Amino acid sequence: MKTSLAPVTLAAAMLVLPVAAAGQDTPAVVTAVYQCRTLTDDAARLACFDKAAADLEQAQNARTLSFGDEDAFPRFEGAELKSKIEAVSANQAGRYVITLADGTRWLQTEWTKFIFDPKAGDSIVIRKGLTGNYRASSRGTAFQVRQIG
């Protein structure tokens, strides 16, 4: 019985696209999937895909690899979070990505005129709104955010 590998290849490609789109280097566990495609022996190719799929699952379960917008990180569920800003960067759209001291990452989701741009070392307070959104306040400016990591 001949087994089609098209669904496995398609699934692997769908998993890889968000990682590549984020501008990250391709992880070794994903590259292993690509290498399986080069094998010509059906049994060896199937064994390779089986191992690669198991490695992908293990990496995802260990939270060393995440795909798309899944919750591979603990979400903040409280009413208020007080912290220090560890790092600030801008995404491709020019919005701030703020990393806090606890490692969580927050994306600015609305255009805001900042009195002073947030910077590493600043205090920040993030409060949950009535509709489930989050509002951050730092250096005299309040702006809407969502957790991305």
PDB file of C-alpha atoms in Angstrom:
ATOM      1  CA  MET A   1       0.000   0.000   0.000  1.00  0.00           C
ATOM      2  CA  LYS A   2       1.478   3.328  -1.060  1.00  0.00           C
ATOM      3  CA  THR A   3       1.025   6.179   1.410  1.00  0.00           C
ATOM      4  CA  SER A   4       0.816   9.786   0.225  1.00  0.00           C
ATOM      5  CA  LEU A   5       3.141  12.197   1.992  1.00  0.00           C
ATOM      6  CA  ALA A   6       1.401  15.257   0.574  1.00  0.00           C
ATOM      7  CA  PRO A   7      -0.659  15.902   3.757  1.00  0.00           C
ATOM      8  CA  VAL A   8       2.471  15.698   5.948  1.00  0.00           C
ATOM      9  CA  THR A   9       4.415  18.004   3.645  1.00  0.00           C
ATOM     10  CA  LEU A  10       1.533  20.475   3.476  1.00  0.00           C
ATOM     11  CA  ALA A  11       1.125  20.445   7.255  1.00  0.00           C
ATOM     12  CA  ALA A  12       4.840  21.044   7.768  1.00  0.00           C
ATOM     13  CA  ALA A  13       4.780  23.934   5.300  1.00  0.00           C
ATOM     14  CA  MET A  14       1.777  25.484   7.053  1.00  0.00           C
ATOM     15  CA  LEU A  15       3.591  25.245  10.367  1.00  0.00           C
ATOM     16  CA  VAL A  16       6.758  26.807   8.998  1.00  0.00           C
ATOM     17  CA  LEU A  17       5.218  29.819   7.247  1.00  0.00           C
ATOM     18  CA  PRO A  18       4.460  31.822  10.427  1.00  0.00           C
ATOM     19  CA  VAL A  19       7.987  31.194  11.715  1.00  0.00           C
ATOM     20  CA  ALA A  20       9.527  32.350   8.429  1.00  0.00           C
ATOM     21  CA  ALA A  21       7.178  35.337   8.252  1.00  0.00           C
ATOM     22  CA  ALA A  22       8.291  36.456  11.681  1.00  0.00           C
ATOM     23  CA  GLY A  23      11.802  36.865  10.294  1.00  0.00           C
ATOM     24  CA  GLN A  24      13.316  34.147  12.409  1.00  0.00           C
ATOM     25  CA  ASP A  25      15.916  31.640  11.277  1.00  0.00           C
ATOM     26  CA  THR A  26      14.444  28.275  10.399  1.00  0.00           C
ATOM     27  CA  PRO A  27      14.767  25.968  13.428  1.00  0.00           C
ATOM     28  CA  ALA A  28      16.666  22.696  12.984  1.00  0.00           C
ATOM     29  CA  VAL A  29      13.552  20.610  13.722  1.00  0.00           C
ATOM     30  CA  VAL A  30      11.814  22.306  10.790  1.00  0.00           C
ATOM     31  CA  THR A  31      14.830  21.963   8.486  1.00  0.00           C
ATOM     32  CA  ALA A  32      14.766  18.225   9.228  1.00  0.00           C
ATOM     33  CA  VAL A  33      11.305  18.050   7.645  1.00  0.00           C
ATOM     34  CA  TYR A  34      12.665  19.651   4.477  1.00  0.00           C
ATOM     35  CA  GLN A  35      15.551  17.191   4.355  1.00  0.00           C
ATOM     36  CA  CYS A  36      13.134  14.246   4.412  1.00  0.00           C
ATOM     37  CA  ARG A  37      11.740  15.381   1.067  1.00  0.00           C
ATOM     38  CA  THR A  38      15.101  14.714  -0.592  1.00  0.00           C
ATOM     39  CA  LEU A  39      15.061  10.985   0.209  1.00  0.00           C
ATOM     40  CA  THR A  40      14.080   8.780  -2.730  1.00  0.00           C
ATOM     41  CA  ASP A  41      13.469   5.508  -0.886  1.00  0.00           C
ATOM     42  CA  ASP A  42       9.831   5.444   0.248  1.00  0.00           C
ATOM     43  CA  ALA A  43      10.493   3.576   3.504  1.00  0.00           C
ATOM     44  CA  ALA A  44      13.415   5.832   4.445  1.00  0.00           C
ATOM     45  CA  ARG A  45      11.406   8.965   3.576  1.00  0.00           C
ATOM     46  CA  LEU A  46       8.458   7.802   5.686  1.00  0.00           C
ATOM     47  CA  ALA A  47      10.738   6.954   8.614  1.00  0.00           C
ATOM     48  CA  CYS A  48      12.373  10.376   8.259  1.00  0.00           C
ATOM     49  CA  PHE A  49       8.989  12.171   8.273  1.00  0.00           C
ATOM     50  CA  ASP A  50       7.847  10.125  11.287  1.00  0.00           C
ATOM     51  CA  LYS A  51      10.968  11.114  13.223  1.00  0.00           C
ATOM     52  CA  ALA A  52      10.735  14.753  12.101  1.00  0.00           C
ATOM     53  CA  ALA A  53       7.075  14.937  13.150  1.00  0.00           C
ATOM     54  CA  ALA A  54       7.917  13.471  16.564  1.00  0.00           C
ATOM     55  CA  ASP A  55      10.773  15.990  16.967  1.00  0.00           C
ATOM     56  CA  LEU A  56       8.460  18.877  16.013  1.00  0.00           C
ATOM     57  CA  GLU A  57       5.890  17.722  18.545  1.00  0.00           C
ATOM     58  CA  GLN A  58       8.537  17.367  21.246  1.00  0.00           C
ATOM     59  CA  ALA A  59       9.922  20.863  20.544  1.00  0.00           C
ATOM     60  CA  GLN A  60       6.444  22.360  20.609  1.00  0.00           C
ATOM     61  CA  ASN A  61       5.533  20.574  23.854  1.00  0.00           C
ATOM     62  CA  ALA A  62       8.796  21.747  25.430  1.00  0.00           C
ATOM     63  CA  ARG A  63       7.833  25.263  24.310  1.00  0.00           C
ATOM     64  CA  THR A  64      11.108  25.706  22.457  1.00  0.00           C
ATOM     65  CA  LEU A  65       9.202  26.156  19.210  1.00  0.00           C
ATOM     66  CA  SER A  66       5.847  27.788  18.548  1.00  0.00           C
ATOM     67  CA  PHE A  67       3.763  28.111  15.433  1.00  0.00           C
ATOM     68  CA  GLY A  68       1.491  30.987  14.532  1.00  0.00           C
ATOM     69  CA  ASP A  69      -0.556  32.661  17.234  1.00  0.00           C
ATOM     70  CA  GLU A  70      -0.895  29.742  19.614  1.00  0.00           C
ATOM     71  CA  ASP A  71      -0.556  30.163  23.346  1.00  0.00           C
ATOM     72  CA  ALA A  72       2.964  28.852  23.828  1.00  0.00           C
ATOM     73  CA  PHE A  73       3.448  31.238  26.737  1.00  0.00           C
ATOM     74  CA  PRO A  74       1.574  31.936  29.953  1.00  0.00           C
ATOM     75  CA  ARG A  75      -1.046  34.643  29.462  1.00  0.00           C
ATOM     76  CA  PHE A  76      -1.433  37.432  31.986  1.00  0.00           C
ATOM     77  CA  GLU A  77      -4.907  37.052  33.490  1.00  0.00           C
ATOM     78  CA  GLY A  78      -4.810  39.527  36.366  1.00  0.00           C
ATOM     79  CA  ALA A  79      -6.393  42.964  36.665  1.00  0.00           C
ATOM     80  CA  GLU A  80      -3.111  44.868  36.964  1.00  0.00           C
ATOM     81  CA  LEU A  81       0.540  44.206  36.229  1.00  0.00           C
ATOM     82  CA  LYS A  82       3.284  46.500  37.522  1.00  0.00           C
ATOM     83  CA  SER A  83       6.744  45.936  36.105  1.00  0.00           C
ATOM     84  CA  LYS A  84       9.888  47.420  34.618  1.00  0.00           C
ATOM     85  CA  ILE A  85      10.546  47.588  30.899  1.00  0.00           C
ATOM     86  CA  GLU A  86      13.432  45.296  29.946  1.00  0.00           C
ATOM     87  CA  ALA A  87      13.570  46.193  26.229  1.00  0.00           C
ATOM     88  CA  VAL A  88      11.689  48.211  23.624  1.00  0.00           C
ATOM     89  CA  SER A  89      11.723  47.626  19.873  1.00  0.00           C
ATOM     90  CA  ALA A  90       9.493  48.464  16.941  1.00  0.00           C
ATOM     91  CA  ASN A  91       7.785  45.926  14.711  1.00  0.00           C
ATOM     92  CA  GLN A  92       7.500  46.250  10.925  1.00  0.00           C
ATOM     93  CA  ALA A  93       4.436  48.474  11.290  1.00  0.00           C
ATOM     94  CA  GLY A  94       6.341  50.849  13.565  1.00  0.00           C
ATOM     95  CA  ARG A  95       4.465  49.888  16.720  1.00  0.00           C
ATOM     96  CA  TYR A  96       6.280  49.247  19.959  1.00  0.00           C
ATOM     97  CA  VAL A  97       7.035  45.750  21.203  1.00  0.00           C
ATOM     98  CA  ILE A  98       7.747  46.003  24.917  1.00  0.00           C
ATOM     99  CA  THR A  99       9.487  43.242  26.854  1.00  0.00           C
ATOM    100  CA  LEU A 100       8.956  43.333  30.606  1.00  0.00           C
ATOM    101  CA  ALA A 101      11.242  42.156  33.394  1.00  0.00           C
ATOM    102  CA  ASP A 102       9.268  38.884  33.685  1.00  0.00           C
ATOM    103  CA  GLY A 103       9.924  38.124  29.997  1.00  0.00           C
ATOM    104  CA  THR A 104       6.388  38.783  28.764  1.00  0.00           C
ATOM    105  CA  ARG A 105       6.089  40.743  25.526  1.00  0.00           C
ATOM    106  CA  TRP A 106       3.382  43.286  24.735  1.00  0.00           C
ATOM    107  CA  LEU A 107       2.515  44.886  21.390  1.00  0.00           C
ATOM    108  CA  GLN A 108       1.180  48.436  21.078  1.00  0.00           C
ATOM    109  CA  THR A 109      -2.143  48.055  19.223  1.00  0.00           C
ATOM    110  CA  GLU A 110      -3.182  51.665  18.663  1.00  0.00           C
ATOM    111  CA  TRP A 111      -1.390  54.698  17.324  1.00  0.00           C
ATOM    112  CA  THR A 112      -0.532  56.988  20.190  1.00  0.00           C
ATOM    113  CA  LYS A 113       1.368  60.258  20.414  1.00  0.00           C
ATOM    114  CA  PHE A 114       3.885  59.625  23.176  1.00  0.00           C
ATOM    115  CA  ILE A 115       4.996  62.467  25.427  1.00  0.00           C
ATOM    116  CA  PHE A 116       8.135  60.429  26.096  1.00  0.00           C
ATOM    117  CA  ASP A 117       8.841  57.190  24.249  1.00  0.00           C
ATOM    118  CA  PRO A 118       9.060  54.145  26.545  1.00  0.00           C
ATOM    119  CA  LYS A 119      12.576  52.887  27.170  1.00  0.00           C
ATOM    120  CA  ALA A 120      14.356  50.133  29.066  1.00  0.00           C
ATOM    121  CA  GLY A 121      14.312  50.718  32.815  1.00  0.00           C
ATOM    122  CA  ASP A 122      11.020  52.630  32.821  1.00  0.00           C
ATOM    123  CA  SER A 123       8.163  51.574  35.071  1.00  0.00           C
ATOM    124  CA  ILE A 124       5.015  50.344  33.358  1.00  0.00           C
ATOM    125  CA  VAL A 125       1.526  49.475  34.569  1.00  0.00           C
ATOM    126  CA  ILE A 126      -0.775  47.308  32.473  1.00  0.00           C
ATOM    127  CA  ARG A 127      -4.448  47.196  33.444  1.00  0.00           C
ATOM    128  CA  LYS A 128      -7.213  44.988  32.124  1.00  0.00           C
ATOM    129  CA  GLY A 129     -10.187  46.869  30.694  1.00  0.00           C
ATOM    130  CA  LEU A 130     -13.859  45.991  30.984  1.00  0.00           C
ATOM    131  CA  THR A 131     -13.973  44.398  27.537  1.00  0.00           C
ATOM    132  CA  GLY A 132     -10.875  42.263  28.081  1.00  0.00           C
ATOM    133  CA  ASN A 133      -8.407  44.570  26.387  1.00  0.00           C
ATOM    134  CA  TYR A 134      -5.278  45.858  28.123  1.00  0.00           C
ATOM    135  CA  ARG A 135      -4.110  49.424  28.597  1.00  0.00           C
ATOM    136  CA  ALA A 136      -0.496  50.206  29.417  1.00  0.00           C
ATOM    137  CA  SER A 137       0.763  53.368  31.061  1.00  0.00           C
ATOM    138  CA  SER A 138       4.381  54.480  31.029  1.00  0.00           C
ATOM    139  CA  ARG A 139       6.107  57.868  31.211  1.00  0.00           C
ATOM    140  CA  GLY A 140       2.819  59.772  31.266  1.00  0.00           C
ATOM    141  CA  THR A 141       1.234  58.101  28.238  1.00  0.00           C
ATOM    142  CA  ALA A 142      -1.479  55.451  28.193  1.00  0.00           C
ATOM    143  CA  PHE A 143      -1.845  53.154  25.187  1.00  0.00           C
ATOM    144  CA  GLN A 144      -3.603  49.928  24.279  1.00  0.00           C
ATOM    145  CA  VAL A 145      -1.553  46.701  24.166  1.00  0.00           C
ATOM    146  CA  ARG A 146      -1.982  42.965  23.735  1.00  0.00           C
ATOM    147  CA  GLN A 147       0.280  40.216  24.987  1.00  0.00           C
ATOM    148  CA  ILE A 148       2.292  38.483  22.268  1.00  0.00           C
ATOM    149  CA  GLY A 149       4.727  36.452  24.319  1.00  0.00           C
TER     150      GLY A 149
END
